[in-house]
Short mmCIF file of N, CA and C in Angstrom, two decimals:
data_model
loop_
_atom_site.label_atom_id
_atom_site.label_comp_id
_atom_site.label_asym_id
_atom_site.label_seq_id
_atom_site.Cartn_x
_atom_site.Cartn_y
_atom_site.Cartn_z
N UNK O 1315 87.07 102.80 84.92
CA UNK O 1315 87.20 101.55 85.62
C UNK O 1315 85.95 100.68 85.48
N UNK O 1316 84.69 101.08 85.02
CA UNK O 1316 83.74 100.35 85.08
C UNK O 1316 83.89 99.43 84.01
N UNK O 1317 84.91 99.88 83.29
CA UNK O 1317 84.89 98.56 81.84
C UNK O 1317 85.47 97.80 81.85
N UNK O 1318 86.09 97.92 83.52
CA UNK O 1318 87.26 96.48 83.88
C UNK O 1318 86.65 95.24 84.28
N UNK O 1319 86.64 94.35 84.08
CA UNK O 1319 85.70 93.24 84.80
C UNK O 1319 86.47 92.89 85.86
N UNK O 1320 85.90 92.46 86.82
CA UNK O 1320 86.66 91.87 87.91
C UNK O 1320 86.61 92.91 88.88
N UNK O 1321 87.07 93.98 88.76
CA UNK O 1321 87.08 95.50 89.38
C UNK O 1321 85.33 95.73 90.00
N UNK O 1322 85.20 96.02 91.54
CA UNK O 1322 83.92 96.32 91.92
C UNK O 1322 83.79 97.55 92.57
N UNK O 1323 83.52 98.29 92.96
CA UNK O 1323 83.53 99.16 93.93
C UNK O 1323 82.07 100.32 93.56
N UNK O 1324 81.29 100.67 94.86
CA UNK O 1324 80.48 101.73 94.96
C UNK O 1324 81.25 103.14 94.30
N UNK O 1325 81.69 102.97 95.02
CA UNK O 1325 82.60 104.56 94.88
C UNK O 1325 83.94 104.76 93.65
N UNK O 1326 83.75 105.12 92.60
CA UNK O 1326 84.67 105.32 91.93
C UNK O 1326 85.82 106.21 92.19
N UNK O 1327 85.55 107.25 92.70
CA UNK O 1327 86.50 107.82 93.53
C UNK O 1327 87.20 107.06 94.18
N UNK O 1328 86.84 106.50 95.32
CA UNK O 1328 87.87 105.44 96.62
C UNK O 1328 88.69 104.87 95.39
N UNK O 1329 88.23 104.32 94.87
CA UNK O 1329 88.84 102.78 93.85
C UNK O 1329 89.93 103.73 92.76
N UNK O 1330 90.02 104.58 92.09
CA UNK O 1330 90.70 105.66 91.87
C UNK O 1330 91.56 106.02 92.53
N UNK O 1331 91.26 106.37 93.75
CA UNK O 1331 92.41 106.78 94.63
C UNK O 1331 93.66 105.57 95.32
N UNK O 1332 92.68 104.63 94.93
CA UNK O 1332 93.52 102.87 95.51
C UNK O 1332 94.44 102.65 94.49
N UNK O 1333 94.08 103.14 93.14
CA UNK O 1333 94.68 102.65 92.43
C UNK O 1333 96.22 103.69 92.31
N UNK O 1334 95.32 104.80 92.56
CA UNK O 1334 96.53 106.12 92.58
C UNK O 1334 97.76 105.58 93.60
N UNK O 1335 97.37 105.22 94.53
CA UNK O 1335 97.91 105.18 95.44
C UNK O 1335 99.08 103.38 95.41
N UNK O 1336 98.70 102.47 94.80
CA UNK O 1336 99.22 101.40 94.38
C UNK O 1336 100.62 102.07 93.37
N UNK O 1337 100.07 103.12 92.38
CA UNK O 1337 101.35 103.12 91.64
C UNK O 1337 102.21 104.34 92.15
N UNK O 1338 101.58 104.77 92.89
CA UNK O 1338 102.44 105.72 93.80
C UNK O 1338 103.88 105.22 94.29
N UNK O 1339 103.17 104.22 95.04
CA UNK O 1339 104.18 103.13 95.53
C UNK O 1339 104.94 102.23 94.91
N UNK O 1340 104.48 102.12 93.83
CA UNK O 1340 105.48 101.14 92.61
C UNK O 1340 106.38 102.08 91.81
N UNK O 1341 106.06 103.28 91.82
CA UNK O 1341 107.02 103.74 90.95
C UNK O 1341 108.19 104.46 91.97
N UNK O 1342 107.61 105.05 94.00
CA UNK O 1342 108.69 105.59 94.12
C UNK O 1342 109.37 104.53 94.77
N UNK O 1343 109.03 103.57 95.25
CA UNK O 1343 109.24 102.31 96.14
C UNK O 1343 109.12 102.65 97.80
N UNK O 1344 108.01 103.55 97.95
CA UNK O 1344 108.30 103.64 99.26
C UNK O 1344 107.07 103.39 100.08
N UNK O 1345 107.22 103.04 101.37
CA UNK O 1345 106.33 101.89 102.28
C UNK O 1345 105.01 102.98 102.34
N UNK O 1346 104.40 101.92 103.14
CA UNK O 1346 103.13 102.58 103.09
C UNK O 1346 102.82 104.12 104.41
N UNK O 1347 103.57 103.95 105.31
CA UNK O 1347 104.05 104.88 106.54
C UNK O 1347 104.39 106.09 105.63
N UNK O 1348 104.90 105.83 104.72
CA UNK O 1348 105.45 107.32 104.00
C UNK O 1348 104.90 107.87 103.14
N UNK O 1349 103.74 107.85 102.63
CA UNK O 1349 102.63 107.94 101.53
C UNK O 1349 102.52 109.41 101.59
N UNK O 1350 102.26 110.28 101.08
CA UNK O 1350 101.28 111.46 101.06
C UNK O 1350 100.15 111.20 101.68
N UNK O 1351 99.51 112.63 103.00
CA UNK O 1351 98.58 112.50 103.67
C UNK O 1351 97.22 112.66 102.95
N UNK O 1352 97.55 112.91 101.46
CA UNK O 1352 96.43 112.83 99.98
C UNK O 1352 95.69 111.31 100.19
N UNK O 1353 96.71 110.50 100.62
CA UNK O 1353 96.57 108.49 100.16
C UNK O 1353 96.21 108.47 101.33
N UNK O 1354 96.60 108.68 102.17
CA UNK O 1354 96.13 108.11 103.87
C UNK O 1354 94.83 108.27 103.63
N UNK O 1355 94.19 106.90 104.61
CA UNK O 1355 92.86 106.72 104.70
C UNK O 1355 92.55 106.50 106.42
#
């Protein structure tokens, strides 16, 4: 992710997991209440 421009974050991990967690949700379509307690923050 550091070779993305635009993209900022301290923590590469967190920003990783945001992103995990974005297509999580795009691919099963389901709300954010229903996530895996992995994504919960």
């Amino acid at each position: 992710m550091k070779s993305v421009k635009g993209i900022h974050s301290k923590s590469e991990e967190k920003l990783r997991i945001f992103v995990e967690t974005v297509w999580y949700m795009a691919k099963s379509g389901c709300q954010c209440r229903l996530l895996p307690k992995i994504y919960a923050n």
